[in-house]
PDB file of C-alpha atoms in Angstrom:
ATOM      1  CA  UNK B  15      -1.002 -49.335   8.768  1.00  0.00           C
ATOM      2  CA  UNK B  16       2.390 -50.254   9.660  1.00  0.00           C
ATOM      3  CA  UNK B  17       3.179 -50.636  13.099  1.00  0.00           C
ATOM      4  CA  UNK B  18       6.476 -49.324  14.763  1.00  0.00           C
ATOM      5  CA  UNK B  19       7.863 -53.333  15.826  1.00  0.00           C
ATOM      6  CA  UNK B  20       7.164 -54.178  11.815  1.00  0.00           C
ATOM      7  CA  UNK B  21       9.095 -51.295  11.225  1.00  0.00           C
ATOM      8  CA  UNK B  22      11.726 -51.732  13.196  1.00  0.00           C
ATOM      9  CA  UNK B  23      12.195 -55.903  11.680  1.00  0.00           C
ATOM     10  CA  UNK B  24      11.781 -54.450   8.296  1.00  0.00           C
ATOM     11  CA  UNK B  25      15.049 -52.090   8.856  1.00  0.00           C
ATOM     12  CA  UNK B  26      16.536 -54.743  10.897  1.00  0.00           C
ATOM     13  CA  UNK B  27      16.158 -56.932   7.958  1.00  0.00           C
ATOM     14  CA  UNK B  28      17.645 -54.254   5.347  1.00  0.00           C
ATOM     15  CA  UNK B  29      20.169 -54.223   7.721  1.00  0.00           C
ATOM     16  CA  UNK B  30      21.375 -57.696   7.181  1.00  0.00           C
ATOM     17  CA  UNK B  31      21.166 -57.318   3.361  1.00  0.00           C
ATOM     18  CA  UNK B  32      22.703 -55.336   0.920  1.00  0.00           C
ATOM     19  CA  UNK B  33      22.537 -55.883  -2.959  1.00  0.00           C
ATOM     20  CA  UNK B  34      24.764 -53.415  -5.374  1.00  0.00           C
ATOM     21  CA  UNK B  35      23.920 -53.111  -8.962  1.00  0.00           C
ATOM     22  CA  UNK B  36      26.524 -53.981 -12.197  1.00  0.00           C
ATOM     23  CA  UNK B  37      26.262 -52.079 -15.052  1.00  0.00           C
ATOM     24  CA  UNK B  38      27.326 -54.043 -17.378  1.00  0.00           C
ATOM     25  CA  UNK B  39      27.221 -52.456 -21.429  1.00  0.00           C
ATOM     26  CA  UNK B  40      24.310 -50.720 -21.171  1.00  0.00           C
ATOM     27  CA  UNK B  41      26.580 -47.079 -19.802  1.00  0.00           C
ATOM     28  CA  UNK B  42      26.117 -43.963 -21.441  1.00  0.00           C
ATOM     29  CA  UNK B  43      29.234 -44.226 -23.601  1.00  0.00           C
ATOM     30  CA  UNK B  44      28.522 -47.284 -25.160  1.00  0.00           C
ATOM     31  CA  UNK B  45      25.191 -45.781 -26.516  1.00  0.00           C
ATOM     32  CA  UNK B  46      27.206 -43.370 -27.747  1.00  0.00           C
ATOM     33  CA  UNK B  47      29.852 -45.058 -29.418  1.00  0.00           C
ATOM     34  CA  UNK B  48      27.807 -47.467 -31.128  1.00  0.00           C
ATOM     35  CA  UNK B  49      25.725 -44.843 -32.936  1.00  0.00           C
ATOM     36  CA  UNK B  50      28.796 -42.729 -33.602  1.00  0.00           C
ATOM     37  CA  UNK B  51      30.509 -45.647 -35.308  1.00  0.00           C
ATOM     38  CA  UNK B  52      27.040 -46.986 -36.863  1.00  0.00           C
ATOM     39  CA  UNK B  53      26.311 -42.986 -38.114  1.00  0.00           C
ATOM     40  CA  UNK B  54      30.234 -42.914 -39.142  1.00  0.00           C
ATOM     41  CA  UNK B  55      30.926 -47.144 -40.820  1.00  0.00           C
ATOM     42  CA  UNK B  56      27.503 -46.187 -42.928  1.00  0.00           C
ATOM     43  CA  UNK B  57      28.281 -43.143 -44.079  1.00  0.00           C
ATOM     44  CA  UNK B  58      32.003 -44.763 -45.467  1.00  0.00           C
ATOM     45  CA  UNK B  59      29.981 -47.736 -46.804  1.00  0.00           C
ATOM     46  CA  UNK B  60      27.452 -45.548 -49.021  1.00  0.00           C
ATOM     47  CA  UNK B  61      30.233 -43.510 -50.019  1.00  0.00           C
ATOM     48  CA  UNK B  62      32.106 -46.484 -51.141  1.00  0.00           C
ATOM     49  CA  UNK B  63      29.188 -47.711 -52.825  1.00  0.00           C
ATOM     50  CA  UNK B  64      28.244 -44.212 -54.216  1.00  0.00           C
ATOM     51  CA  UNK B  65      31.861 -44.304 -56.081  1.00  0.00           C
ATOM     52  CA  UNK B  66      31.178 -47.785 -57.412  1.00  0.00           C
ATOM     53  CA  UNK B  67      28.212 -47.354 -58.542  1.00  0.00           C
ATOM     54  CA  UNK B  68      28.502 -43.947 -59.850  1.00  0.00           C
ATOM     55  CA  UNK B  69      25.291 -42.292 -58.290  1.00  0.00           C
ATOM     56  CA  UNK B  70      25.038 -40.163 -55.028  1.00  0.00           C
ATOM     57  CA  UNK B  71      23.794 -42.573 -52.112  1.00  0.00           C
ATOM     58  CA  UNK B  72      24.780 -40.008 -49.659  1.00  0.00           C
ATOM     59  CA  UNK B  73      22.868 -36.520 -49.837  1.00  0.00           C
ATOM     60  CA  UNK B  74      24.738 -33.769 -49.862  1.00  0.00           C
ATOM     61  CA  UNK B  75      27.958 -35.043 -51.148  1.00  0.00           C
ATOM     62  CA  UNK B  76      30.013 -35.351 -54.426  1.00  0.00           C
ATOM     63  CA  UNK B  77      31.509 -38.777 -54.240  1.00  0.00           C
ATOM     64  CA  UNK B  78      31.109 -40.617 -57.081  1.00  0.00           C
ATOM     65  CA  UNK B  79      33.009 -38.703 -58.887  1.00  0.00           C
ATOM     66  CA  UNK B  80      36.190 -39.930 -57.234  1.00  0.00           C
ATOM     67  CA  UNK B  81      37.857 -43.283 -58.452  1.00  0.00           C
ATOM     68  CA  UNK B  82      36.879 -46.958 -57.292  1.00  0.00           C
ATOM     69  CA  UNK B  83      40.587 -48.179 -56.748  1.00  0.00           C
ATOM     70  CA  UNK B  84      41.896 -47.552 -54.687  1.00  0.00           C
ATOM     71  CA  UNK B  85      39.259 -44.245 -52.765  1.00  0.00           C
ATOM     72  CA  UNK B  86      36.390 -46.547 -53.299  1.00  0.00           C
ATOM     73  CA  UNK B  87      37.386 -50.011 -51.982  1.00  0.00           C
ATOM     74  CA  UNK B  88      39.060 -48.299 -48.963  1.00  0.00           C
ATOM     75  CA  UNK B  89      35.561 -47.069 -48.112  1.00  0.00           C
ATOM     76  CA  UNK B  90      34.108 -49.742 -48.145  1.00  0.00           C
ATOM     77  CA  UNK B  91      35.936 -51.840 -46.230  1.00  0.00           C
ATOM     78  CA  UNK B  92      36.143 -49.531 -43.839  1.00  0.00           C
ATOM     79  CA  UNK B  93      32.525 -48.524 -43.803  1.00  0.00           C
ATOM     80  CA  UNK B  94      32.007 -52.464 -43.419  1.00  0.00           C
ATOM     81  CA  UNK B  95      34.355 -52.748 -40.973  1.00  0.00           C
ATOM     82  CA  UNK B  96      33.033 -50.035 -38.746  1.00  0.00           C
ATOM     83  CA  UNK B  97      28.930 -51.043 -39.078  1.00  0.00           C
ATOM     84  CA  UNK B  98      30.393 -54.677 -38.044  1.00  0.00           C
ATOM     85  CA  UNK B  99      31.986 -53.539 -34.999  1.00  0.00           C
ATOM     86  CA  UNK B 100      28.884 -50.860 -34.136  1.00  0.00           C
ATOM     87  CA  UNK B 101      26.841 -54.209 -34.683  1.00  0.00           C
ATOM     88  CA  UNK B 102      28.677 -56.089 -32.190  1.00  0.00           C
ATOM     89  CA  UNK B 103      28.771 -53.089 -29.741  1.00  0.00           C
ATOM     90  CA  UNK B 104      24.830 -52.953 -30.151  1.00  0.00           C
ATOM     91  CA  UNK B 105      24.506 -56.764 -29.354  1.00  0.00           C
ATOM     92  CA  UNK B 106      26.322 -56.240 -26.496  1.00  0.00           C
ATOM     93  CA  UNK B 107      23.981 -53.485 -24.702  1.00  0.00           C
ATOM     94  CA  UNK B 108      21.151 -55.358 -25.657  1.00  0.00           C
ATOM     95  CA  UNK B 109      22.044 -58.272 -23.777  1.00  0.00           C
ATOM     96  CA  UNK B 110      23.730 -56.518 -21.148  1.00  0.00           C
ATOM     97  CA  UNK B 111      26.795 -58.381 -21.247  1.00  0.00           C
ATOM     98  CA  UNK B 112      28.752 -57.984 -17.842  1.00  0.00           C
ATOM     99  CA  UNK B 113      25.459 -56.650 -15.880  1.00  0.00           C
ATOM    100  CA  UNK B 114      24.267 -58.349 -13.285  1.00  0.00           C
ATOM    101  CA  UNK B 115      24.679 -58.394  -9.246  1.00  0.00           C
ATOM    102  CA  UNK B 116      26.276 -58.613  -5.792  1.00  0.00           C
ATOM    103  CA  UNK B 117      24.512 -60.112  -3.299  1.00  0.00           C
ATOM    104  CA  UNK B 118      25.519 -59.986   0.604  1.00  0.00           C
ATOM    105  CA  UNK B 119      23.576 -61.896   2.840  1.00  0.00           C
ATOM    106  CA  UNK B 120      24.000 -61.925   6.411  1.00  0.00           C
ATOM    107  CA  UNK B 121      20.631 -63.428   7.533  1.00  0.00           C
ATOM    108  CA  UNK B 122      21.465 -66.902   5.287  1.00  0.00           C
ATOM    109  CA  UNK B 123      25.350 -66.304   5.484  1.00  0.00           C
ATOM    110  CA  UNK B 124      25.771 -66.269   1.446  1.00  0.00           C
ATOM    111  CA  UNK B 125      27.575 -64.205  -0.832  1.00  0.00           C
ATOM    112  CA  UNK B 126      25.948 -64.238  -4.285  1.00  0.00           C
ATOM    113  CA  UNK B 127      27.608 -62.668  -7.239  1.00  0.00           C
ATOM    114  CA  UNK B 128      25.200 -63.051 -10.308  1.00  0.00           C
ATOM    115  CA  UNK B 129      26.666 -61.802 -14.205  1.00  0.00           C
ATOM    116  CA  UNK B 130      25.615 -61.984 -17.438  1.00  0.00           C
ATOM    117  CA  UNK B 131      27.017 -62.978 -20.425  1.00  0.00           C
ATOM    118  CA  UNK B 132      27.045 -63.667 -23.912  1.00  0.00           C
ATOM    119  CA  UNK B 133      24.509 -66.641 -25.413  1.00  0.00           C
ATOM    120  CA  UNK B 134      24.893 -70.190 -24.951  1.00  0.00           C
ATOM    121  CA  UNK B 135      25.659 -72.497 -21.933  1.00  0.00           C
ATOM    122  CA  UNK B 136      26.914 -70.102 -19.569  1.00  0.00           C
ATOM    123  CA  UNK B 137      24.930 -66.712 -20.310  1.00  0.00           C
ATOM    124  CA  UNK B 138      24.266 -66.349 -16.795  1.00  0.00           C
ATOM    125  CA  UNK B 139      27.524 -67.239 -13.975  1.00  0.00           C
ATOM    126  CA  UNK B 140      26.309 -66.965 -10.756  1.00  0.00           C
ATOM    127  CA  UNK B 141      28.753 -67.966  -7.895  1.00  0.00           C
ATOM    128  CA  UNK B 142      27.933 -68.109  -4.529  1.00  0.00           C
ATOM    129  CA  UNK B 143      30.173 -68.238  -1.157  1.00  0.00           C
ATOM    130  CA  UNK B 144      29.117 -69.137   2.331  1.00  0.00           C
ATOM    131  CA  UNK B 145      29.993 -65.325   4.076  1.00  0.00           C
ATOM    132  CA  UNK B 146      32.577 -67.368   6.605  1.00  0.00           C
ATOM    133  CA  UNK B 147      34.734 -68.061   3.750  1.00  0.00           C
ATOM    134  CA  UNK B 148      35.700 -64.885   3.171  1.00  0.00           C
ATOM    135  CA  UNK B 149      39.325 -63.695   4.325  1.00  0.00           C
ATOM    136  CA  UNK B 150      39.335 -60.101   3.246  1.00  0.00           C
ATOM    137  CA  UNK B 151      37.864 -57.066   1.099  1.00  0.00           C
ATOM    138  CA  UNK B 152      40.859 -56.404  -1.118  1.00  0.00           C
ATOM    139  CA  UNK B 153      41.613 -53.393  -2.816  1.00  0.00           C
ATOM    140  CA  UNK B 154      43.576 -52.996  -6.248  1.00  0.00           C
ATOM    141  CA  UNK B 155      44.517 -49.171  -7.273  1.00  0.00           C
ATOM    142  CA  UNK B 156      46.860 -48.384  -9.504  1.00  0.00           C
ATOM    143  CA  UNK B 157      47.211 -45.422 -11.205  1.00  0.00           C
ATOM    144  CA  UNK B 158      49.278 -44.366 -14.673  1.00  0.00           C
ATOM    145  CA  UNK B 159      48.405 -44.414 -18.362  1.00  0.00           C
ATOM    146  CA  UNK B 160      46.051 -47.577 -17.953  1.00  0.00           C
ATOM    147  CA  UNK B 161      44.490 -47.141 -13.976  1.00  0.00           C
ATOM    148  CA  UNK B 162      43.034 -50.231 -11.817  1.00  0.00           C
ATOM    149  CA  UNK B 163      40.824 -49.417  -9.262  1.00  0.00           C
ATOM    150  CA  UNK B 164      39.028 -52.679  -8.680  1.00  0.00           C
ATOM    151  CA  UNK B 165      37.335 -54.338  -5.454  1.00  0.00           C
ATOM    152  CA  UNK B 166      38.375 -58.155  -5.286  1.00  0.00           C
ATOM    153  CA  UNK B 167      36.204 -60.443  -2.254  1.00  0.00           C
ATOM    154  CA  UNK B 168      39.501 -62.828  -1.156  1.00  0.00           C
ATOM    155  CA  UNK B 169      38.137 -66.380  -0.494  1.00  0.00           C
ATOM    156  CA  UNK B 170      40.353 -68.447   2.374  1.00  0.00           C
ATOM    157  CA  UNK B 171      41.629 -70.799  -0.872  1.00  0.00           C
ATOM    158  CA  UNK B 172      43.551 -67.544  -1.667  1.00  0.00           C
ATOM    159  CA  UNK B 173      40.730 -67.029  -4.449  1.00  0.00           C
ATOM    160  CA  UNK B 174      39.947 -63.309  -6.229  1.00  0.00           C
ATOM    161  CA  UNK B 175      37.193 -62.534  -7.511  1.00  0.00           C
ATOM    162  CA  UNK B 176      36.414 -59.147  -9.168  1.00  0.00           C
ATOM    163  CA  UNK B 177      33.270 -56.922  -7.454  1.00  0.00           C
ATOM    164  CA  UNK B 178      33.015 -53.983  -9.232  1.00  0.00           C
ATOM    165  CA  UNK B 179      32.190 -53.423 -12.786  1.00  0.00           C
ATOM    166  CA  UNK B 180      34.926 -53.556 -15.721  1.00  0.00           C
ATOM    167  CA  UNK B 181      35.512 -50.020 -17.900  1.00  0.00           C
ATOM    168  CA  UNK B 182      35.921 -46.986 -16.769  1.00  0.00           C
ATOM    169  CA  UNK B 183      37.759 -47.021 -12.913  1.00  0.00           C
ATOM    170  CA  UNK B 184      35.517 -45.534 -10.089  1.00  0.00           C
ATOM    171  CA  UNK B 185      37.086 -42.412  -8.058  1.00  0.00           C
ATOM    172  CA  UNK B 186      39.381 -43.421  -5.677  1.00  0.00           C
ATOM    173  CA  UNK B 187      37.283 -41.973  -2.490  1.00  0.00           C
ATOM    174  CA  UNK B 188      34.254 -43.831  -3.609  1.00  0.00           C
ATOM    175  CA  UNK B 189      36.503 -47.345  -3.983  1.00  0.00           C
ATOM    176  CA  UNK B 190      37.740 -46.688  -1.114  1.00  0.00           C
ATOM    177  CA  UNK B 191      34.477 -45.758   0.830  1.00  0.00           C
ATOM    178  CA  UNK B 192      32.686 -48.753  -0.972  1.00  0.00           C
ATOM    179  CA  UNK B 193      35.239 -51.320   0.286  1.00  0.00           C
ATOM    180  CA  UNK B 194      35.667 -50.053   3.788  1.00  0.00           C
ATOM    181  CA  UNK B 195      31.581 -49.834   4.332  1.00  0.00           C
ATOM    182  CA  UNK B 196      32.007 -53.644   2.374  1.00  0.00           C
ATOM    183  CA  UNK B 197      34.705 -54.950   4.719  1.00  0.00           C
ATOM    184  CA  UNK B 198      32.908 -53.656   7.980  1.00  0.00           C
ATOM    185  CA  UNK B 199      29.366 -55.010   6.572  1.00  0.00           C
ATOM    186  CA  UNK B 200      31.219 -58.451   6.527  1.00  0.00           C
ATOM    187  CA  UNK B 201      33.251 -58.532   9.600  1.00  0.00           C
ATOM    188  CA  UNK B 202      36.354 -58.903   7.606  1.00  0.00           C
ATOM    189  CA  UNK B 203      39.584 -56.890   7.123  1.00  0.00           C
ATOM    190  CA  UNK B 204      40.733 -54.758   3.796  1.00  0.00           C
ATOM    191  CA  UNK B 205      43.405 -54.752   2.216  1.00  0.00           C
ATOM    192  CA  UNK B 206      45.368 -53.250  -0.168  1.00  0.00           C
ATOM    193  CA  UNK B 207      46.912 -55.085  -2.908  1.00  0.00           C
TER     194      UNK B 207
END
């Protein structure tokens, strides 16, 4: 049984700790994507294939009826392109390229931000910052055809570095919420760039 003082040092120590998740490629849409392209580059590739050959790789369809040049080779480059690229995006969520973690420490006074990403030396970057070298939380929105909404940790070296995840911008009361709650955690002030 836990007593109330260990319970009250265990949410003391919570306290003094907080640790956010990075998606990296393994969201929703890129499950989606990939399959859509793989489904879409394969389906171009038998075609292409099915006109070449002269026999129906693909059921339900009447392809190979149609000429090689120029129907055919079109196919199949693009059905090779697209498989490539839904290959690629597949290798990406598998190794979770861009996932990873920020790390705020109060009890050890570090800042650890921890990323993955892709095979070889540097697969895994992981930076970390004593807490009293921090200036700011800074705060990039921008809004238009291509929107920014990004969380930057400003170093005293007039350093940037990025916080939140890269894709699809966050709503702007949750950046906002996320970097005020961030700022006050630290001691620091937030601004807006």
């Amino acid at each position: 049984m836990i007593s109330e003082k260990n319970l009250q040092i265990d949410l003391n120590f919570r306290k003094m700790i907080q640790q956010e998740t990075i998606v990296g490629s393994r969201r929703l849409s890129n499950y989606i994507w990939a399959t859509l392209i793989f489904i879409g580059g394969t389906s171009f590739l038998l075609a292409g294939l099915s006109i070449y050959w002269k026999i129906e790789l693909l059921p339900f369809t009447q392809v190979s009826n149609l000429l090689f040049f120029p129907q055919g080779i079109i196919m199949i480059f693009y059905g090779t392109a697209a498989t490539s690229f839904s290959i690629f995006l597949w290798f990406m969520i598998i190794l979770n390229i861009g996932g990873g973690y920020n790390k705020f420490d109060k009890l050890n006074g570090l800042i650890t931000i921890f990323r993955l990403g892709f095979p070889g030396r540097n697969r895994k970057i992981l930076l970390t910052y004593p807490i009293k070298d921090v200036e700011a939380i800074q705060v990039n929105i921008r809004n238009g055809l291509n929107p920014k909404r990004e969380i930057y940790l400003k170093i005293k070296d007039n350093r940037e570095i990025p916080l939140t995840r890269v894709g699809q911008p966050l709503i702007l009361t949750e950046i906002e919420d996320k970097a005020a709650n961030l700022a006050k955690f630290l001691d620091v002030i937030l601004e807006r760039k």
